Structure formats: structure tokens, C-alpha cells
Amino acid sequence: MAIGDIIVGLDIGTSKVSAIVGEVNNFNQIEIISSTKCKCKGIQKGKIVDEDEISLSIVKAIQDAEEEANLKIHSAYVTVPGKYITIVQNSIIKEAKDKYAGISVKDVSASIMQIKDIEIPEGKAIIDIVTESFILDNGEEVQDPVGCLSSNFTIQAQIILVDKEYLKKMTAIFKKSGIELDGMVPTTLAERNLILDRNELNDKIMLLDIGAGNIEIGVFEGSKFIYTNTIPLGGDTIRKDIELVLGISEEEADKLKRQYGLALKSFIDNDHDIYLSTSQGENKKIKSSELIEIIEARIEEMFSLINRDIINAGIKPRINNVILTGQGITNINKSDVAGKIALNIPVKISTGRLVSTIKPSFRTSYALVRYVSSKPFSKSVASTIDVTSDENIFKTALEKIKEFFYS
């Protein structure tokens, strides 16, 4: 990335589209110049159900971002749910062109282009290459081999594939919205560097992002991305349970969930009465324990499904710790305790250094922009924009073909 590059990131969730426009400042950090969101119901249970709804929401979020940032946006990156992702581990040995001059940037770029030459399963397409490490001829492992004196090096990386059908649909949605698709990033891969703290980045971690309608699972062994998936449950599922069981309005159910959010009935201090203002039945009064029972049952099911998923994938023994994030769960007290009981793995709410500095609604889209900006060895990652400054100085839009892996 270069100072002044502007990157646009979109996160399309079950309840909203959020957009972040970030600019690389003089310290090579992302400075937010616009953050917007728009309600969206075009995705349900992780599936695209209304392309027009999503397109209109993108248009609204982008238009608001353009107005706020004083620019014209022509392209953006977007997150992709784990259920559409396949991860292929690969490694190759690459000879250095001149072992006496040290490994060059060209050597590294050539190795990255070579490592993507795999047999791609039918119905899949490459969207990213995640470099894990480089091993020199003396066995030393480095993150950046450029300049190292070595006759050859081994590159280890993950090839990220997406379902072609989902890619086609998202490309069509972006076209309807009048913007180009820069690239796609799995949600938990984008979030890793934002959500995890320094120690967790080197650990064997399962990252759980529980949103309004989906649970995004991402499993990492240090910098190695080994698994991702999506489970179609979330915070809205809990709210709907409360609404249905108690026979009350959506608004009151949501209010009760936020006010009495507790994952385990055993932690109730005072089992007091709750009066229901929109109840459709005769019972206008319940005990708080009755409400907590509803929440507890659904959270137990969530973690049970997560547990089954990682067991079926054969990766549970490889997980040391679990980190929780997402608006669907983090405001429910003792959800980490409930997770530990169900998974039999230590669970904690995310304490990543930057998490508290970003509003929850924009964490994933901001994480996406940060991920894209920090991609090593890439030529250019900036989104395509026109910028008009206060002095009406026009900056020519970037003209290049985007590929979400290195080129």
C-alpha cells in the first residue's frame, strides 16, 4: 500500500450493509474518512434471497459514504461468509534467481503466482492467497524473505477458494449497484488481526463472530488459516424466540433481550417479576427466570452446533482457545461461560486492542479495510475512486485490473 491510498470495504450482513472508507496515513495506518450503514434483509441464513434489496442497500451506503467523504466511489471490497469458502494448504520450493544478491521481490512475486497453480475443484474460484511463512535453505523461517541470502526458499500459503455461484451473484449485485468488485475476503480472516490480541495471534484459536443471523467460524494456527464455516443462527434468533414464546412484539422482545441478557439461569441474582406490555395472551407477567430460560436454551443450541461442526471437521483437538465477538452475543452476560461449558475449551470475549475503538456496527467492514491494506507483496490494493479536494483539485481514478490475489 502507499500513503494516500483509499480502500472501501463493505460488510453485507443479515440485518445491514456497513461501509468503511479508509485512507492510508503517513504512519501506514488506516484513517477512517467515512463510515455508513443501511438496513438490509437481502441475506437470510447466510443465503442471498433478494439481490435487488442488497443492491439498493449498497447504493444507499455508498452514496452516504461519498457524501461524507467528498469522493466518488467506483469499486469496493466485500466480506464473504465462511460457508462459501474452501481453504487449500500448499507449499512449493522456489529457486532464487541470484543467490549472491539475495532473494528479490520478483522471486517472491513469482513464488506467489506459482503456488496458486493448483487443481481447482469444479465450481470454485481463487479469490486470495494468504502467505503463511517462508523457509530459507538453512531451515530458518521468516515472514519476509526479501534480501535474505539463500539459494532457494519454501513458501507456505493458503489458497482461498469461493463458490463460483456465490461469486457470480455478488458480482451481479455490485454491477446493479454501479460499482466494481475489487475482491472478496472471508469474514473471520478479515477480522483476525482486529479481534485477536498479540498473544492470541500466535495461538491455536477459534474465532466466533455471532451476528444478527449468522455465526461465522474461523480457526487459525498462528498465522495459518485452517478452517471457516457459517451456522445460520444469531442474535435475531434469540429475539425471535422471546417474541414467539412470550407472544409479545418484536420491539419488546428486543428490549427484554438487551435489558435482561443472561446466558445461564444459574447466575440470576434476583428472580423478579417482568410485566409484558404487548402480550397477546392472558399472562401479562412472568418471572425473569422464564425469560433467561428462553435465552439459555438458544445459546446452548448455538454452542452445541458449533461443537458438532468442529468435531465433524476434525479440528476440535487443534483448538486451544475460543474468542467471541459480534453484536449477537457479546451483550449477553456469561455467554463465554456458556460457551466453555458446551465446548469444553476456554472461551473469552474479545479484548483485542483495537476492538473498543471501533463501533460494533463497523468492526467487520473496518477489519476488512485493515486486512486489505496490510497485504504483503501486493502491487496495489486501493479502491477505484475520484477525489475532489476542497480546492477542487482532481485526482485521476486508479486504472488497473483488480485481482484479489497477487499479480
Coordinates of C-alpha atoms in Angstrom, one line a residue:
M1 CA 0.0 0.0 0.0
A2 CA 1.0 3.6 -0.4
I3 CA 0.4 6.7 1.6
G4 CA -2.9 8.3 0.4
D5 CA -4.4 5.0 -0.9
I6 CA -8.1 4.8 -0.2
I7 CA -9.8 1.5 0.4
V8 CA -13.5 0.9 0.5
G9 CA -14.8 -2.1 2.5
L10 CA -18.4 -3.4 2.6
D11 CA -19.8 -6.0 5.0
I12 CA -23.1 -7.4 4.0
G13 CA -24.8 -9.0 6.9
T14 CA -28.2 -10.4 7.8
S15 CA -29.5 -7.1 9.1
K16 CA -27.4 -4.4 7.4
V17 CA -24.8 -3.3 4.9
S18 CA -22.0 -1.3 6.6
A19 CA -19.3 0.6 4.6
I20 CA -16.0 1.9 5.7
V21 CA -13.8 4.2 3.6
G22 CA -10.2 4.3 4.9
E23 CA -7.2 6.2 3.8
V24 CA -3.6 5.1 4.5
N25 CA -2.0 7.9 6.5
N26 CA 1.7 8.9 6.9
F27 CA 2.2 6.3 9.6
N28 CA 0.9 3.5 7.3
Q29 CA -2.2 3.2 9.4
I30 CA -5.8 3.3 8.3
E31 CA -7.6 6.5 9.0
I32 CA -11.4 6.3 8.7
I33 CA -12.8 9.1 6.5
S34 CA -16.3 7.7 6.2
S35 CA -18.5 5.1 8.0
T36 CA -22.0 4.4 6.9
K37 CA -24.7 1.7 7.1
C38 CA -28.0 0.8 5.7
K39 CA -30.6 -1.7 6.8
C40 CA -30.7 -4.8 4.6
K41 CA -32.8 -8.0 4.7
G42 CA -31.5 -9.5 1.4
I43 CA -29.5 -12.2 3.1
Q44 CA -31.1 -14.9 5.3
K45 CA -29.4 -17.8 6.9
G46 CA -26.3 -17.0 5.0
K47 CA -28.0 -17.2 1.6
I48 CA -28.7 -14.4 -0.9
V49 CA -32.5 -14.2 -1.1
D50 CA -33.1 -10.8 -2.6
E51 CA -30.4 -9.4 -4.9
D52 CA -32.3 -6.2 -5.5
E53 CA -32.6 -5.5 -1.8
I54 CA -28.9 -5.9 -1.3
S55 CA -28.1 -3.8 -4.3
L56 CA -30.3 -0.9 -3.1
S57 CA -28.7 -1.1 0.4
I58 CA -25.2 -1.0 -1.2
V59 CA -26.2 2.0 -3.3
K60 CA -27.5 3.9 -0.2
A61 CA -24.5 3.0 1.9
I62 CA -22.1 4.1 -0.9
Q63 CA -24.0 7.3 -1.6
D64 CA -23.9 8.3 2.0
A65 CA -20.1 7.4 2.1
E66 CA -19.5 9.5 -1.0
E67 CA -21.3 12.5 0.6
E68 CA -19.5 12.1 3.9
A69 CA -16.0 11.6 2.4
N70 CA -16.4 14.0 -0.6
L71 CA -15.4 11.5 -3.2
K72 CA -16.9 9.3 -5.9
I73 CA -16.6 5.5 -5.3
H74 CA -16.2 3.2 -8.3
S75 CA -15.2 0.0 -6.5
A76 CA -15.1 -1.8 -3.2
Y77 CA -14.1 -5.0 -1.4
V78 CA -16.6 -7.2 0.4
T79 CA -16.6 -9.9 3.0
V80 CA -17.8 -13.4 2.2
P81 CA -19.4 -15.9 4.7
G82 CA -17.3 -18.9 5.6
K83 CA -19.8 -21.4 4.2
Y84 CA -18.8 -20.4 0.7
I85 CA -15.1 -20.8 1.3
T86 CA -12.7 -23.6 0.8
I87 CA -9.1 -23.4 2.1
V88 CA -6.3 -25.3 0.3
Q89 CA -2.9 -25.6 2.0
N90 CA 0.0 -25.5 -0.4
S91 CA 3.8 -25.2 -0.4
I92 CA 6.5 -25.0 -3.1
I93 CA 10.2 -24.6 -3.3
K94 CA 11.4 -21.7 -5.3
E95 CA 15.0 -21.1 -6.6
A96 CA 16.4 -17.6 -6.0
K97 CA 17.4 -16.0 -9.4
D98 CA 20.6 -14.7 -7.9
K99 CA 21.6 -16.4 -4.6
Y100 CA 24.5 -14.0 -4.1
A101 CA 22.3 -10.9 -4.4
G102 CA 19.7 -12.2 -2.0
I103 CA 16.0 -13.1 -2.6
S104 CA 14.3 -10.4 -4.6
V105 CA 10.8 -9.1 -4.7
K106 CA 10.5 -10.6 -8.1
D107 CA 11.5 -14.0 -6.6
V108 CA 8.7 -13.7 -4.0
S109 CA 6.1 -12.5 -6.5
A110 CA 7.0 -15.4 -8.8
S111 CA 6.6 -17.9 -6.0
I112 CA 3.2 -16.5 -5.1
M113 CA 2.0 -16.7 -8.6
Q114 CA 3.4 -20.3 -8.9
I115 CA 1.8 -21.5 -5.6
K116 CA -1.7 -20.7 -6.9
D117 CA -1.3 -23.2 -9.7
I118 CA -3.3 -25.9 -8.1
E119 CA -6.1 -28.1 -9.5
I120 CA -9.1 -26.0 -8.7
P121 CA -12.3 -28.1 -7.9
E122 CA -15.2 -27.6 -10.2
G123 CA -17.5 -24.8 -9.1
K124 CA -14.7 -23.0 -7.2
A125 CA -12.6 -19.9 -8.0
I126 CA -9.5 -18.4 -6.4
I127 CA -10.1 -15.1 -4.6
D128 CA -7.0 -14.8 -2.4
I129 CA -3.6 -16.2 -1.4
V130 CA -2.6 -15.9 2.2
T131 CA 1.2 -16.3 2.7
E132 CA 1.9 -18.0 5.9
S133 CA 5.7 -18.2 6.0
F134 CA 8.9 -18.6 4.0
I135 CA 11.6 -21.1 4.9
L136 CA 15.2 -20.4 3.8
D137 CA 17.6 -23.1 2.7
N138 CA 19.2 -23.2 6.2
G139 CA 15.8 -24.0 7.7
E140 CA 15.2 -20.5 9.1
E141 CA 11.5 -19.5 8.9
V142 CA 10.8 -15.8 8.1
Q143 CA 7.8 -13.7 7.3
D144 CA 9.6 -11.6 4.6
P145 CA 12.5 -13.3 2.8
V146 CA 13.4 -10.3 0.6
G147 CA 17.1 -9.6 0.9
C148 CA 17.9 -12.9 2.6
L149 CA 20.9 -14.8 1.2
S150 CA 19.5 -18.2 0.3
S151 CA 19.8 -20.3 -2.8
N152 CA 16.1 -21.2 -2.5
F153 CA 13.2 -20.9 -0.2
T154 CA 10.0 -22.7 0.6
I155 CA 6.7 -20.7 0.6
Q156 CA 3.8 -22.0 2.6
A157 CA 0.4 -20.4 1.9
Q158 CA -3.3 -20.9 1.9
I159 CA -5.2 -20.7 -1.4
I160 CA -8.7 -19.3 -0.7
L161 CA -11.4 -20.5 -3.0
V162 CA -15.0 -19.3 -3.2
D163 CA -18.1 -21.0 -4.6
K164 CA -18.4 -19.7 -8.2
E165 CA -22.2 -19.3 -7.9
Y166 CA -21.9 -17.0 -4.9
L167 CA -19.2 -15.0 -6.7
K168 CA -21.4 -14.6 -9.8
K169 CA -24.3 -13.5 -7.7
M170 CA -22.2 -11.0 -5.8
T171 CA -20.7 -9.7 -9.0
A172 CA -24.1 -9.2 -10.4
I173 CA -25.3 -7.3 -7.3
F174 CA -22.3 -5.0 -7.5
K175 CA -23.0 -4.4 -11.1
K176 CA -26.6 -3.4 -10.3
S177 CA -25.2 -1.1 -7.7
G178 CA -22.9 0.6 -10.2
I179 CA -19.6 -0.3 -8.6
E180 CA -16.8 -2.8 -9.4
L181 CA -16.0 -5.7 -7.1
D182 CA -12.4 -5.3 -6.0
G183 CA -12.1 -8.5 -4.2
M184 CA -13.6 -10.8 -1.5
V185 CA -12.3 -11.8 1.9
P186 CA -13.7 -14.4 4.3
T187 CA -15.2 -12.6 7.3
T188 CA -13.1 -14.2 10.0
L189 CA -9.9 -13.9 8.0
A190 CA -10.5 -10.1 7.8
E191 CA -11.3 -9.9 11.5
R192 CA -8.4 -11.9 12.8
N193 CA -5.9 -9.0 13.2
L194 CA -8.5 -6.7 14.7
I195 CA -10.2 -9.1 17.1
L196 CA -7.3 -11.1 18.5
D197 CA -4.7 -9.7 20.8
R198 CA -0.9 -10.2 20.3
N199 CA -0.7 -13.5 22.2
E200 CA -3.8 -14.9 20.6
L201 CA -2.3 -14.2 17.1
N202 CA 0.3 -16.8 17.8
D203 CA -2.1 -19.3 19.4
K204 CA -4.4 -22.0 18.1
I205 CA -7.6 -20.0 18.1
M206 CA -11.2 -20.4 17.1
L207 CA -12.7 -17.0 16.3
L208 CA -16.6 -16.9 16.7
D209 CA -18.4 -13.9 15.3
I210 CA -22.0 -14.2 16.3
G211 CA -24.0 -11.6 14.5
A212 CA -27.7 -10.9 13.9
G213 CA -28.4 -14.0 11.8
N214 CA -25.2 -15.9 11.4
I215 CA -22.3 -17.4 13.4
E216 CA -19.0 -17.1 11.5
I217 CA -16.4 -19.7 12.5
G218 CA -12.7 -19.1 11.8
V219 CA -9.9 -21.4 13.0
F220 CA -6.3 -20.3 13.0
E221 CA -3.0 -22.0 14.0
G222 CA -0.9 -18.9 14.4
S223 CA -1.0 -17.2 11.0
K224 CA -2.2 -20.4 9.3
F225 CA -5.9 -20.2 8.3
I226 CA -7.2 -23.8 8.5
Y227 CA -11.0 -23.7 8.6
T228 CA -14.0 -21.5 8.3
N229 CA -17.8 -22.1 8.1
T230 CA -21.2 -20.4 8.8
I231 CA -24.0 -21.5 11.0
P232 CA -27.4 -19.8 10.3
L233 CA -28.2 -18.7 13.9
G234 CA -27.6 -15.4 15.7
G235 CA -28.9 -12.7 18.0
D236 CA -32.0 -12.2 16.0
T237 CA -32.8 -15.9 16.5
I238 CA -32.8 -15.3 20.3
R239 CA -35.0 -12.3 19.9
K240 CA -37.5 -14.2 17.8
D241 CA -37.6 -17.0 20.4
I242 CA -38.6 -14.5 23.1
E243 CA -41.2 -12.9 20.8
L244 CA -42.7 -16.2 19.9
V245 CA -42.7 -17.9 23.3
L246 CA -44.0 -14.9 25.2
G247 CA -46.4 -13.7 22.5
I248 CA -45.0 -10.2 22.5
S249 CA -44.0 -7.6 19.9
E250 CA -40.6 -7.7 18.1
E251 CA -39.7 -4.4 19.8
E252 CA -40.5 -5.5 23.3
A253 CA -38.7 -8.8 22.7
D254 CA -35.6 -7.0 21.6
K255 CA -35.8 -4.6 24.6
L256 CA -36.1 -7.6 27.0
K257 CA -33.2 -9.4 25.4
R258 CA -31.0 -6.3 25.8
Q259 CA -32.2 -5.5 29.3
Y260 CA -32.1 -9.0 30.8
G261 CA -29.5 -10.6 28.6
L262 CA -28.0 -13.5 30.5
A263 CA -26.8 -16.8 29.1
L264 CA -27.3 -19.0 32.2
K265 CA -30.2 -19.1 34.6
S266 CA -27.9 -20.2 37.4
F267 CA -26.4 -16.7 37.5
I268 CA -29.7 -15.0 38.3
D269 CA -29.4 -12.8 41.4
N270 CA -33.0 -11.8 41.8
D271 CA -35.8 -13.6 40.2
H272 CA -38.2 -10.7 40.0
D273 CA -41.4 -10.1 38.0
I274 CA -41.4 -8.7 34.5
Y275 CA -44.6 -7.1 33.2
L276 CA -45.3 -7.6 29.5
S277 CA -46.8 -4.6 27.8
T278 CA -47.6 -6.2 24.4
S279 CA -48.5 -9.8 25.4
Q280 CA -51.2 -11.3 23.2
G281 CA -52.2 -13.9 25.8
E282 CA -53.7 -13.7 29.3
N283 CA -50.3 -13.9 31.0
K284 CA -49.0 -10.3 31.3
K285 CA -46.5 -11.1 34.0
I286 CA -43.5 -13.6 34.0
K287 CA -40.5 -14.2 36.2
S288 CA -37.1 -13.1 34.9
S289 CA -36.0 -16.8 35.1
E290 CA -38.6 -17.7 32.5
L291 CA -37.0 -15.1 30.1
I292 CA -33.5 -16.3 30.8
E293 CA -34.6 -19.9 30.2
I294 CA -35.5 -18.9 26.6
I295 CA -32.2 -17.2 26.0
E296 CA -30.2 -20.0 27.7
A297 CA -31.8 -22.7 25.5
R298 CA -31.0 -21.0 22.3
I299 CA -27.4 -20.2 23.3
E300 CA -26.9 -23.8 24.4
E301 CA -28.1 -24.9 20.9
M302 CA -25.7 -22.4 19.2
F303 CA -22.6 -23.7 21.0
S304 CA -23.8 -27.3 20.5
L305 CA -24.0 -26.8 16.7
I306 CA -20.6 -25.1 16.8
N307 CA -19.2 -28.1 18.7
R308 CA -20.7 -30.5 16.3
D309 CA -19.3 -28.6 13.3
I310 CA -15.7 -28.5 14.5
I311 CA -15.9 -32.2 15.6
N312 CA -17.2 -33.2 12.2
A313 CA -14.4 -31.1 10.5
G314 CA -11.8 -33.0 12.7
I315 CA -10.3 -29.8 14.0
K316 CA -11.5 -29.5 17.6
P317 CA -8.3 -31.1 19.1
R318 CA -6.3 -28.4 17.3
I319 CA -8.1 -25.5 19.2
N320 CA -6.6 -24.1 22.4
N321 CA -8.8 -21.1 23.0
V322 CA -12.1 -19.6 21.7
I323 CA -12.6 -15.8 21.2
L324 CA -16.1 -14.4 21.0
T325 CA -17.1 -11.3 19.1
G326 CA -20.3 -10.0 17.4
Q327 CA -23.3 -8.0 18.4
G328 CA -25.5 -11.1 18.6
I329 CA -23.7 -12.4 21.7
T330 CA -21.3 -10.1 23.4
N331 CA -24.1 -8.1 25.1
I332 CA -25.4 -11.3 26.7
N333 CA -23.7 -11.8 30.1
K334 CA -22.0 -15.1 30.8
S335 CA -22.1 -16.2 27.2
D336 CA -18.4 -17.0 27.5
V337 CA -19.1 -19.3 30.4
A338 CA -21.9 -21.0 28.5
G339 CA -19.5 -21.5 25.6
K340 CA -16.9 -23.0 27.8
I341 CA -19.4 -25.5 29.3
A342 CA -20.6 -26.6 25.9
L343 CA -17.3 -26.7 24.0
N344 CA -15.0 -27.8 26.9
I345 CA -12.5 -25.2 25.6
P346 CA -11.5 -21.9 27.3
V347 CA -13.8 -19.1 25.9
K348 CA -13.4 -15.4 26.3
I349 CA -14.9 -12.2 24.9
S350 CA -12.5 -10.4 22.6
T351 CA -10.2 -8.0 24.2
G352 CA -8.2 -7.1 21.1
R353 CA -6.5 -3.7 21.5
L354 CA -8.5 -2.0 18.6
V355 CA -11.9 -3.6 19.3
S356 CA -13.1 -1.0 21.7
T357 CA -12.0 1.9 19.4
I358 CA -14.4 0.8 16.6
K359 CA -18.2 0.9 16.9
P360 CA -19.6 -2.6 16.8
S361 CA -21.7 -1.9 13.6
F362 CA -18.5 -1.2 11.7
R363 CA -16.0 -3.6 13.1
T364 CA -16.1 -6.1 10.3
S365 CA -16.0 -3.6 7.5
Y366 CA -13.1 -1.8 9.2
A367 CA -11.3 -5.1 9.7
L368 CA -11.8 -5.8 6.0
V369 CA -10.1 -2.5 5.1
R370 CA -7.3 -3.1 7.5
Y371 CA -6.7 -6.6 6.1
V372 CA -6.6 -5.4 2.5
S373 CA -4.3 -2.5 3.4
S374 CA -1.8 -4.8 5.1
K375 CA -1.5 -7.5 2.4
P376 CA 2.2 -8.1 1.9
F377 CA 3.9 -8.2 -1.5
S378 CA 0.8 -6.9 -3.4
K379 CA 1.3 -4.2 -6.1
S380 CA -1.8 -2.2 -5.4
V381 CA -4.9 -2.6 -3.2
A382 CA -6.5 0.8 -3.5
S383 CA -10.1 1.0 -4.5
T384 CA -11.0 3.0 -7.6
I385 CA -12.2 6.5 -6.7
D386 CA -12.4 10.0 -7.9
V387 CA -11.4 12.6 -5.3
T388 CA -12.2 16.2 -5.3
S389 CA -10.5 18.3 -2.7
D390 CA -11.7 21.5 -1.2
E391 CA -9.5 23.3 -3.7
N392 CA -11.2 21.4 -6.5
I393 CA -8.0 19.6 -7.4
F394 CA -9.0 16.5 -9.4
K395 CA -7.2 13.2 -8.7
T396 CA -7.4 10.7 -11.6
A397 CA -9.1 7.5 -10.8
L398 CA -6.8 4.5 -10.5
E399 CA -6.8 2.5 -13.7
K400 CA -5.9 -1.1 -13.2
I401 CA -7.4 -4.6 -13.2
K402 CA -8.1 -5.9 -9.8
E403 CA -7.3 -9.4 -8.7
F404 CA -7.8 -10.4 -5.2
F405 CA -4.6 -12.5 -5.2
Y406 CA -1.2 -11.1 -6.1
S407 CA -0.3 -10.2 -9.6

